[in-house]
XYZ file of C-alpha atoms in Angstrom:
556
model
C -26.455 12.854 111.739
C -29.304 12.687 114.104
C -31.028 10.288 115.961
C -31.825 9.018 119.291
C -29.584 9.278 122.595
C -29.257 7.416 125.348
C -27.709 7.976 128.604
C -26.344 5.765 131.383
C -25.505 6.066 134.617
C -24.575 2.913 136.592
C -24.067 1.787 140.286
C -20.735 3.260 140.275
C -20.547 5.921 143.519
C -17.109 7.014 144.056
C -14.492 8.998 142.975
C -10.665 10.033 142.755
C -12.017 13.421 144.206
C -12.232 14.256 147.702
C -14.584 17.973 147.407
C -15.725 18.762 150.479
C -19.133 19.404 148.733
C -19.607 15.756 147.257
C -20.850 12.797 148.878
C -19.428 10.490 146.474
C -15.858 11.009 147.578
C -17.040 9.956 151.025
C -17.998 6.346 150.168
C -15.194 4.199 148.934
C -16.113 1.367 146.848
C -15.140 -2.398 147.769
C -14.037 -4.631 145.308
C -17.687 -6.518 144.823
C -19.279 -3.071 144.204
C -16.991 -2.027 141.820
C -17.096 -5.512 140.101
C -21.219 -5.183 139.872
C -20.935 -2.071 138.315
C -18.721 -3.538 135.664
C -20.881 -6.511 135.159
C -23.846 -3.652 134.772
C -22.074 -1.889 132.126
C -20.831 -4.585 130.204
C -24.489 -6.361 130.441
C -25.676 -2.833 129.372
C -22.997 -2.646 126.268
C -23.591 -5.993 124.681
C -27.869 -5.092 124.820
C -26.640 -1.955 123.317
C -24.227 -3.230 120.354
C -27.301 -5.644 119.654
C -30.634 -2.689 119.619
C -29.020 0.207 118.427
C -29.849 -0.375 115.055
C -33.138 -0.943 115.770
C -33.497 1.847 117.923
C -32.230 4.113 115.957
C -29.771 5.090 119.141
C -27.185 7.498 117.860
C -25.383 8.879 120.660
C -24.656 7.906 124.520
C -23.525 9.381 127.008
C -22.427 8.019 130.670
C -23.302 10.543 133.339
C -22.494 9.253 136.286
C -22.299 9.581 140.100
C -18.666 9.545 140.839
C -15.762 9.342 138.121
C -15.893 6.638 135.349
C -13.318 6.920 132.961
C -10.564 6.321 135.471
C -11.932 2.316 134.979
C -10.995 0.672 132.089
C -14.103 -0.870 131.620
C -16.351 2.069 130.780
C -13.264 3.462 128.528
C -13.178 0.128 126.661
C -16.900 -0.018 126.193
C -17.187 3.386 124.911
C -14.553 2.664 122.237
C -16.341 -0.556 122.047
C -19.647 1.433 121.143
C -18.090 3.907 119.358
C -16.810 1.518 116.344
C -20.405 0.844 115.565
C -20.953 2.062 112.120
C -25.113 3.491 113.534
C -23.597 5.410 116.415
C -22.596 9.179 115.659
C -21.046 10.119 119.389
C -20.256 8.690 122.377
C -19.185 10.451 125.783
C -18.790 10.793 129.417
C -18.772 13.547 132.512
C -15.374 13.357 133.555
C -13.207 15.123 136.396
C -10.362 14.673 133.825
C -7.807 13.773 136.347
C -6.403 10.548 134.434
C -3.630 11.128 132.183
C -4.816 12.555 128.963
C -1.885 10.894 126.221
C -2.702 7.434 128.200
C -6.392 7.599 128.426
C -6.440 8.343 124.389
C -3.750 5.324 123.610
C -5.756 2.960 125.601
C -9.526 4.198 123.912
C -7.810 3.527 120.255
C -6.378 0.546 121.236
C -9.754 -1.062 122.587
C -11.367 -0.106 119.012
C -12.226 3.720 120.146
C -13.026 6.312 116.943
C -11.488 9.720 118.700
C -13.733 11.607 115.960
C -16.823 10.720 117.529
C -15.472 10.738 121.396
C -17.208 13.577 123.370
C -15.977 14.481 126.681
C -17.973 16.719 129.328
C -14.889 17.733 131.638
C -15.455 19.473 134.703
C -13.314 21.782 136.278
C -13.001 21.087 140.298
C -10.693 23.641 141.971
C -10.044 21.821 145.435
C -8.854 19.217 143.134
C -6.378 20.758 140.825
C -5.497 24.069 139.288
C -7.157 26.176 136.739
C -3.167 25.825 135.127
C -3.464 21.972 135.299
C -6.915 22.206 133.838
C -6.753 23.818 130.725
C -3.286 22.287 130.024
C -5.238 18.954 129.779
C -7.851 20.355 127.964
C -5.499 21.756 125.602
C -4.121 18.262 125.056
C -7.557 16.863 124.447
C -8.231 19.728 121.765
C -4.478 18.856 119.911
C -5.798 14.984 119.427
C -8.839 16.498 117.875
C -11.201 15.509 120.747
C -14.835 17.235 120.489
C -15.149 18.579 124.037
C -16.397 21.079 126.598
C -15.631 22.536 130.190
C -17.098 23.739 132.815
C -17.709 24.250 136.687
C -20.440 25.170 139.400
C -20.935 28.706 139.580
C -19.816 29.016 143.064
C -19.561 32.829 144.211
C -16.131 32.920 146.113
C -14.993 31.119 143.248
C -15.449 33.849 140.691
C -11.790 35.498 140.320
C -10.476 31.336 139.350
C -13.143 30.693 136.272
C -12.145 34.244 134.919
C -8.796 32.925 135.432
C -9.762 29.751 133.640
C -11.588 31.276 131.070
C -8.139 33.380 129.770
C -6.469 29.951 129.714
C -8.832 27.780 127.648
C -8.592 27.997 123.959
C -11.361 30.662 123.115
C -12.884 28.356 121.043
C -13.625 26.135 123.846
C -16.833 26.342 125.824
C -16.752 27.070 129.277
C -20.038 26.005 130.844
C -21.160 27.165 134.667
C -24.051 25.251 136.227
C -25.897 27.065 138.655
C -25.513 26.135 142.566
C -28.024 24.232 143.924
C -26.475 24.442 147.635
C -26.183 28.693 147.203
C -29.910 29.136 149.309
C -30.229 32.298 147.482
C -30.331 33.617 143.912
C -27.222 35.904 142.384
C -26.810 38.881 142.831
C -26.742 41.152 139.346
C -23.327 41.489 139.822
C -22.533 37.616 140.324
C -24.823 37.100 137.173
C -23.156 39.346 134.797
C -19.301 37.667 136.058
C -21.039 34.018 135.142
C -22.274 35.557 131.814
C -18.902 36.640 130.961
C -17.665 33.541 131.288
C -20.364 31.647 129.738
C -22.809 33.471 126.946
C -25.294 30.745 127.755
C -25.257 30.774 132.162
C -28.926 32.603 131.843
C -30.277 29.148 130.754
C -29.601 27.894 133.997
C -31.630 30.592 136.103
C -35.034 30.516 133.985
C -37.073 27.389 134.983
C -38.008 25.164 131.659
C -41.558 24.345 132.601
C -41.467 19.773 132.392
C -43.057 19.108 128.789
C -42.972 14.971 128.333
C -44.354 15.534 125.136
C -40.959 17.258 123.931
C -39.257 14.160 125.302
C -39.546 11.439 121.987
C -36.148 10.043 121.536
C -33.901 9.963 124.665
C -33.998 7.636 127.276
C -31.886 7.676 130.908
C -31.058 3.549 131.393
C -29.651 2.851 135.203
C -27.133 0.049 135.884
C -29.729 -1.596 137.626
C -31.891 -1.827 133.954
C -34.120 0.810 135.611
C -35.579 3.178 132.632
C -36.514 7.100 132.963
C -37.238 9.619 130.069
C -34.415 11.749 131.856
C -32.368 11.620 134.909
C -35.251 13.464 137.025
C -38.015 11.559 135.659
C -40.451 8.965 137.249
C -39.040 5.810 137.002
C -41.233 4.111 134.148
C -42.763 0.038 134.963
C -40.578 -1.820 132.454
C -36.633 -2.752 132.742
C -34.220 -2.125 130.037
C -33.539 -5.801 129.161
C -37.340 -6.689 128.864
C -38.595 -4.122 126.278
C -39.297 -4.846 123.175
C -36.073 -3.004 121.524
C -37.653 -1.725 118.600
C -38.465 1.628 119.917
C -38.260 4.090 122.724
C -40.681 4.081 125.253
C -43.226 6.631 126.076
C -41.887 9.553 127.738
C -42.537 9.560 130.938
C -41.817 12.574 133.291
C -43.806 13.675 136.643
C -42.217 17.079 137.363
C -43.055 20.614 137.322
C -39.640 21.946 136.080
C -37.053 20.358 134.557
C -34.221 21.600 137.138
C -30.838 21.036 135.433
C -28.984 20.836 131.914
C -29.551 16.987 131.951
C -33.578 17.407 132.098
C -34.000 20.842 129.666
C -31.190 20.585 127.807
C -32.129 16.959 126.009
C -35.454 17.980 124.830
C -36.812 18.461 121.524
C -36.946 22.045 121.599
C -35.165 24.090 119.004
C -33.273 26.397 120.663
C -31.238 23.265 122.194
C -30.089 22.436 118.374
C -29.891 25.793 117.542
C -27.125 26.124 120.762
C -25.741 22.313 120.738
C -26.595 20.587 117.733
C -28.181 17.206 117.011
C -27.021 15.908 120.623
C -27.379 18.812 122.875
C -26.696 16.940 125.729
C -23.090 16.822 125.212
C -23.133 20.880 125.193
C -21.268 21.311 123.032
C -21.990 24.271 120.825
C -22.418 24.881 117.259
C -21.979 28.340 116.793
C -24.026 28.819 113.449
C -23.460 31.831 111.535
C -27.237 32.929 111.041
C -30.293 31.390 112.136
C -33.587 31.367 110.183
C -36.693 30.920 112.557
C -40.604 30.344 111.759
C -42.667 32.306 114.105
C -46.015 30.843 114.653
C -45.436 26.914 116.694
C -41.878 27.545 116.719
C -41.054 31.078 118.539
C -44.562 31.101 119.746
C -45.327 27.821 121.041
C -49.300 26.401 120.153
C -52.078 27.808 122.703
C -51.773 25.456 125.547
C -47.510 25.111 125.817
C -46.812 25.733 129.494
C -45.152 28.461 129.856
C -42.179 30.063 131.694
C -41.886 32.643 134.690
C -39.421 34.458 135.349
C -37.578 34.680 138.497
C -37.626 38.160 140.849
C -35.608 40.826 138.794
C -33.244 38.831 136.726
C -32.473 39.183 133.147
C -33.845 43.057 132.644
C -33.539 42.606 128.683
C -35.776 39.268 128.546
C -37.765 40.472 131.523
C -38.714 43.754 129.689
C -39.476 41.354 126.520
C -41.733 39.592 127.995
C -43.469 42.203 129.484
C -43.724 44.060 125.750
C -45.243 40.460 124.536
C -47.640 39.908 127.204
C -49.609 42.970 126.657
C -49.517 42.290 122.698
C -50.562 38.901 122.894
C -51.927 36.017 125.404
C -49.163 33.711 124.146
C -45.577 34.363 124.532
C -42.137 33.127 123.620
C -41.260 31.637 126.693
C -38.006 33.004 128.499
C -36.024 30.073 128.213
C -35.890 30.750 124.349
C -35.307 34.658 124.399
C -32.370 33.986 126.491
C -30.992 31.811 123.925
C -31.194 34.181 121.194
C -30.064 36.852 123.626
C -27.098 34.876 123.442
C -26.908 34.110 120.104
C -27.731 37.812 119.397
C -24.504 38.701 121.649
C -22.291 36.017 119.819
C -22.671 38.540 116.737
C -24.967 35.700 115.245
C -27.236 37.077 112.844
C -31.140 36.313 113.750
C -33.496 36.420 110.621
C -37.313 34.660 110.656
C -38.767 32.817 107.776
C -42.516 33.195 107.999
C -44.960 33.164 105.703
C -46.650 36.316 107.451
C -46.119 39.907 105.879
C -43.692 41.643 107.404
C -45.371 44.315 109.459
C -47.856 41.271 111.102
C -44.162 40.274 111.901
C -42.639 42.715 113.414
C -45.841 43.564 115.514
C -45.965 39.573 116.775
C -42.399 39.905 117.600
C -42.264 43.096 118.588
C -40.800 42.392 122.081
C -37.708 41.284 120.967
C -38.059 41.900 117.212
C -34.434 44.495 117.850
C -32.334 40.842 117.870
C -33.270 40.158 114.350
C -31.850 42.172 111.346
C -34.945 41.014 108.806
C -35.837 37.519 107.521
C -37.780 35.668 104.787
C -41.924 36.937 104.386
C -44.762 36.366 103.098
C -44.032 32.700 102.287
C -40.699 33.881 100.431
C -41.988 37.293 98.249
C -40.588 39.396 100.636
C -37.539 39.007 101.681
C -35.529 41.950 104.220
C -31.998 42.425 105.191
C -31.527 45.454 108.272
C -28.864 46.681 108.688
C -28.060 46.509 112.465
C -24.485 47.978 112.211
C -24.739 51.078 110.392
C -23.144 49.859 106.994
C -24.961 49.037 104.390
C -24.929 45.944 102.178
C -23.775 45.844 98.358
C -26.577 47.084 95.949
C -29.107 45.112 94.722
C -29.697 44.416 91.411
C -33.427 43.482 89.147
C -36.034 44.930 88.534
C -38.044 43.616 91.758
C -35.414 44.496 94.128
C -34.760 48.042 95.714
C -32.593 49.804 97.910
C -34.386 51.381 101.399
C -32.162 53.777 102.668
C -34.499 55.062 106.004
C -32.747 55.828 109.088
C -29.221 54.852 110.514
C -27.673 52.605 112.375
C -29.224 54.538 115.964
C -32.410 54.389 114.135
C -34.530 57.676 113.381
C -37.525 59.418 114.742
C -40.084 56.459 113.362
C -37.471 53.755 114.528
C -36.312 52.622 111.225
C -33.532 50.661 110.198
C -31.556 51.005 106.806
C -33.216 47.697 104.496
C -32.458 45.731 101.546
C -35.512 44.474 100.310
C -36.332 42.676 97.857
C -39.901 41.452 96.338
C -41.155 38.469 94.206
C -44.665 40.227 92.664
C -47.539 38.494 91.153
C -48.037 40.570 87.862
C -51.188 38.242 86.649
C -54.953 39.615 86.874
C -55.405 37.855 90.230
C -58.443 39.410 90.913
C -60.392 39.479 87.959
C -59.659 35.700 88.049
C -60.216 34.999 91.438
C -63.244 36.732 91.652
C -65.630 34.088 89.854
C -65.160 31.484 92.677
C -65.416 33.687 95.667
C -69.383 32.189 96.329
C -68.707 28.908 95.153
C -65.476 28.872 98.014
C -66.556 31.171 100.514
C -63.666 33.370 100.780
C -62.444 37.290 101.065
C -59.349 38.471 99.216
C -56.753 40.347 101.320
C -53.518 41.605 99.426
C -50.191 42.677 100.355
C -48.730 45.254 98.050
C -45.716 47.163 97.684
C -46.230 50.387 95.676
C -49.384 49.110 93.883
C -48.050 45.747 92.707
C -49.205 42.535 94.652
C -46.653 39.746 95.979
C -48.781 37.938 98.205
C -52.673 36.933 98.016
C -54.403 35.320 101.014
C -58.002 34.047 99.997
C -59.117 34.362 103.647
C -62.592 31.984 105.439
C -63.730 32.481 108.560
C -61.943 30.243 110.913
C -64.684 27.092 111.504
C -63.996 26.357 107.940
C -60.343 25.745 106.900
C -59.543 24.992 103.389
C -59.038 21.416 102.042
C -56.222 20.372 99.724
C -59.135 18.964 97.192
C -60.715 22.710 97.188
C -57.570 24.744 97.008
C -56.576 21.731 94.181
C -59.908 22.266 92.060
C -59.334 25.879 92.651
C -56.264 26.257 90.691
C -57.164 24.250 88.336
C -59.515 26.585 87.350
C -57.500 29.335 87.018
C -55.939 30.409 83.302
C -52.970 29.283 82.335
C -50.650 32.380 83.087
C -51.906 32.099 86.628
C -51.163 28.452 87.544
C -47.508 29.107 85.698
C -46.663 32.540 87.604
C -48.368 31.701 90.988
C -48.006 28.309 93.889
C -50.352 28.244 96.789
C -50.119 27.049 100.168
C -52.825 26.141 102.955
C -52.688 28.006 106.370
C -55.992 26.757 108.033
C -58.693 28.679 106.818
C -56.092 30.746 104.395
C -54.894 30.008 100.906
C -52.071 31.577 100.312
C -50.379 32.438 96.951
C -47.128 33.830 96.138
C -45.448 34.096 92.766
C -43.948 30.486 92.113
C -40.074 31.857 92.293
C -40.493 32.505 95.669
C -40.288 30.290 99.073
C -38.826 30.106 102.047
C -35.573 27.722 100.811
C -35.127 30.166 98.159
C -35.268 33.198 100.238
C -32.705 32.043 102.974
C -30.427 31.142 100.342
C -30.439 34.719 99.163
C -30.255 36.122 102.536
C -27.402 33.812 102.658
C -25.538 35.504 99.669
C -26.059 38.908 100.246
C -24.522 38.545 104.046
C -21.448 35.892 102.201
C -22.362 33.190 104.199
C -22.746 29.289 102.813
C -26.766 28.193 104.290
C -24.404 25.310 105.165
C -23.241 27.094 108.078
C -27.216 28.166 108.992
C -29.410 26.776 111.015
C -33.312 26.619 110.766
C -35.917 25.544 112.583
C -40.023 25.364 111.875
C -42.824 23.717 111.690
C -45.231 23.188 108.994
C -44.502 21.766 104.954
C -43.547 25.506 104.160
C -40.455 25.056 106.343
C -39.464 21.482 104.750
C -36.916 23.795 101.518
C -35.481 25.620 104.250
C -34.658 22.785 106.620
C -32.779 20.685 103.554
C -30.998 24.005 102.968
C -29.341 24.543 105.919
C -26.477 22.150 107.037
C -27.774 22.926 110.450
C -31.543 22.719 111.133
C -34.708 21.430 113.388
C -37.627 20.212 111.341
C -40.823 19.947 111.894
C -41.753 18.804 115.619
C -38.068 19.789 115.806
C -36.270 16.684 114.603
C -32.954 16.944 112.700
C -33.003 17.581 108.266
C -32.354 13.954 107.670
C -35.965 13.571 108.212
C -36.900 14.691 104.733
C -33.817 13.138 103.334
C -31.266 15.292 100.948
């Protein structure tokens, strides 16, 4: 899984709907119109069965103005498209109006693979009933259709999405998109009835800064051959039938903010895998069962990430985060993340990080939100913390370099503790009688974490015009006796050389975390940035590698 995705959106502008709100339902087709919109798409398909290898395209989806699937020649070509053995998902917005059992028949008939069919269906109540609705959607989830639902968060209309909420399977997502037309923000109360309904609706209210640079690998392709990074971007100077169809273009954007789900929610950022998987755009979530994150470049974004503000008083928990982070530290994790672990948090998800800093320098960096995670992975993998967030403790551990922390309870005590299971990976060598022969010949200071006495990490530490070089960390070792380069692996953080006993890592750590909570790391997910986070990201069945592509990267 994992690749490139592509969406389309032709000349099609009508629909089977007639909302007061839309303009499409005002402008009937003719005949010609709706015949160049089928030449466009079928134009489009047979450029697309012909590049996707190529372009490593793995997923489309056809958002378009107006209703599609009601004409059988975007159903056709999507079953078409889906039979192609390099393409993972294919999908459409739909009003879902058409008759489910008939609109199935006819997609496997053309060729159609229902196991990779995504539908977007959106609910529209002058339309139809909340009744009518879910019974359809309950007939797409019997044939095994991947799906979601959803609807505009319209005030008045508040009472009916509760209403459709109780009637959808629980396992099926219920989306709201904010209302452009309201001409005012929600109130608290209005916000909290959305959140109900959907865990993620707080996404929609904090503006994404635009980022093209988190834009490699999707592409927005107009009936017309028109090509955008997104459906809000520039239009870019080249058509989609003249490229050279052996890559993507360069993204190309020209906003401020990227204003709706289509624009933020198809970047490369993690938390959009984290929420929806390898093709967020079909929102769809993935509900992983605990999430390991890397702190430095992945919660905290490099100096020079635009970053987020948050609107008036909304979202007192993230608002009250950031506030905590900004007087710790000039950079911050931008809102639009916090919110997603908020959520996550709320699911009963559990949060962990994987860093390779010691865990107090963690929980200080993080400190703003630090309460949503219940421990992680340290100090490259020598340290690794469960917390118990619940009151209960875990099963004892067992070895000589584990140990049972027993502080507090679960409404934490005086010093704001929380019950731990620890667990430590120590370097028992004479580190610094052997290290201390090259400190003038390498320029370095040693700092030393220690847990009763007993090292488990050792950062050789240079001022920070002169990082290390693999060649001098490499000659370095080298050096070092025998028992030393046996018990011990280094790693290079800039101008740090790290070294941690050579049991310990951040793979290995997450799948002990993973144990001792009875979880598979196949039902994980993991996201980082840097070589240290490579173990972890093969690990997990569910993960965002480095620059925040999918594990496949590294191969299994």
């Amino acid at each position: 899984m994992g690749g490139h995705m592509m969406l389309y959106r032709g000349s099609l502008k009508s629909c089977n709907y007639h909302c007061s709100y839309c303009p499409f339902s005002k402008h009937p087709m003719s005949e010609r119109e709706l015949e160049r919109d089928k030449e466009q798409w079928l134009s489009f398909q047979a450029d697309l069965e012909k590049c996707a290898a190529a372009l490593q395209v793995r997923a489309l989806m056809v958002a378009p103005y107006g209703e599609a699937l009601i004409h059988s020649w975007y159903l056709e070509g999507l079953a078409h498209i889906s039979s192609l053995s390099e393409i993972d998902a294919v999908g459409a917005q739909t009003n879902l109006s058409f008759n489910v059992q008939e609109f199935l028949a006819c997609f496997g008939k053309a060729g159609g693979i229902t196991d990779k069919l995504r539908i977007w269906a959106t609910f529209h109540p002058e339309m139809t009933t909340a009744s009518e609705f879910a019974r359809k959607c309950r007939e797409l989830k019997q044939a095994g259709v991947i799906f979601c639902a959803g609807a505009v968060g319209v005030p008045e209309n508040a009472a009916l999405l509760r209403e459709l909420r109780k009637e959808l399977p629980q396992d099926i997502y219920l989306w709201i998109n904010k209302m452009d037309g309201l001409k005012r923000h929600y109130t608290p109360e209005e916000e909290k009835v959305f959140s109900d309904i959907d865990p993620y609706f707080f996404r929609e209210l904090i503006p994404v800064p635009a980022d093209s640079a988190k834009c490699e690998g999707r592409v927005f392709v107009e009936g017309n051959g028109a090509v955008h990074t997104c459906n809000i971007s520039r239009k870019m100077e080249i058509i989609w039938k003249e490229w050279e169809k052996t890559s993507f273009p360069a993204p190309l954007c020209g906003r401020k903010q990227c204003s709706c789900f289509l624009a933020y929610g198809g970047r490369e950022d993690f938390i959009n895998k984290m929420l929806f998987g390898d093709y967020p755009l079909f929102r769809i979530p993935r509900h992983p069962k605990a999430v390991f994150l890397d702190i430095e470049g992945t919660l905290f974004p490099e100096k020079g990430t635009p970053q987020t503000v948050l609107p008036d008083e909304r979202q007192a928990a993230v608002l009250q985060a950031k506030a905590v982070t900004d007087r710790e530290h000039k950079e911050e994790c931008p809102a639009y993340i916090l919110t997603g672990l908020e959520a996550l948090y709320r699911e009963k998800t559990r949060l962990f990080f994987a860093t390779t800093l010691p865990y107090k320098e963690a929980v200080k960096r993080c400190h703003g939100f630090r309460r949503l995670f219940g421990g992680g992975v340290f100090a490259g993998g020598a340290h690794l913390v469960l917390e118990d967030q619940t009151g209960e403790n875990s099963e004892d551990n067992s070895g000589e370099n584990s140990k049972e922390n027993l502080r507090g309870n679960s409404k934490g005590n005086s010093r704001g503790e929380r019950k731990k299971r620890e667990n430590f990976s120590f370097l028992d060598g004479q580190w610094t009688e052997w290290l201390a022969p090259f400190k003038g010949k390498y320029s370095f200071r040693i700092l030393t974490c220690r847990e009763k006495g007993r090292p488990y990490k050792i950062t050789l530490f240079r001022s920070a015009h002169r990082p290390w070089e693999e060649r001098e960390a490499e000659e370095l070792f080298a050096a070092l006796p025998d028992a030393g380069r046996k018990e011990a692996r280094y790693f290079i953080e800039g101008n740090c050389l790290e070294i941690v006993s050579a049991k310990a890592d951040k793979a290995q750590g997450v799948k002990t975390l993973c144990k001792w909570i009875g979880i598979s790391p196949k039902d994980a997910f993991a996201a980082g940035d840097s070589r240290e986070d490579e173990g972890m990201i093969r690990l997990c069945g569910q993960s965002a590698a480095p620059g925040f592509a999918v594990a496949e990267r590294y191969g299994d």
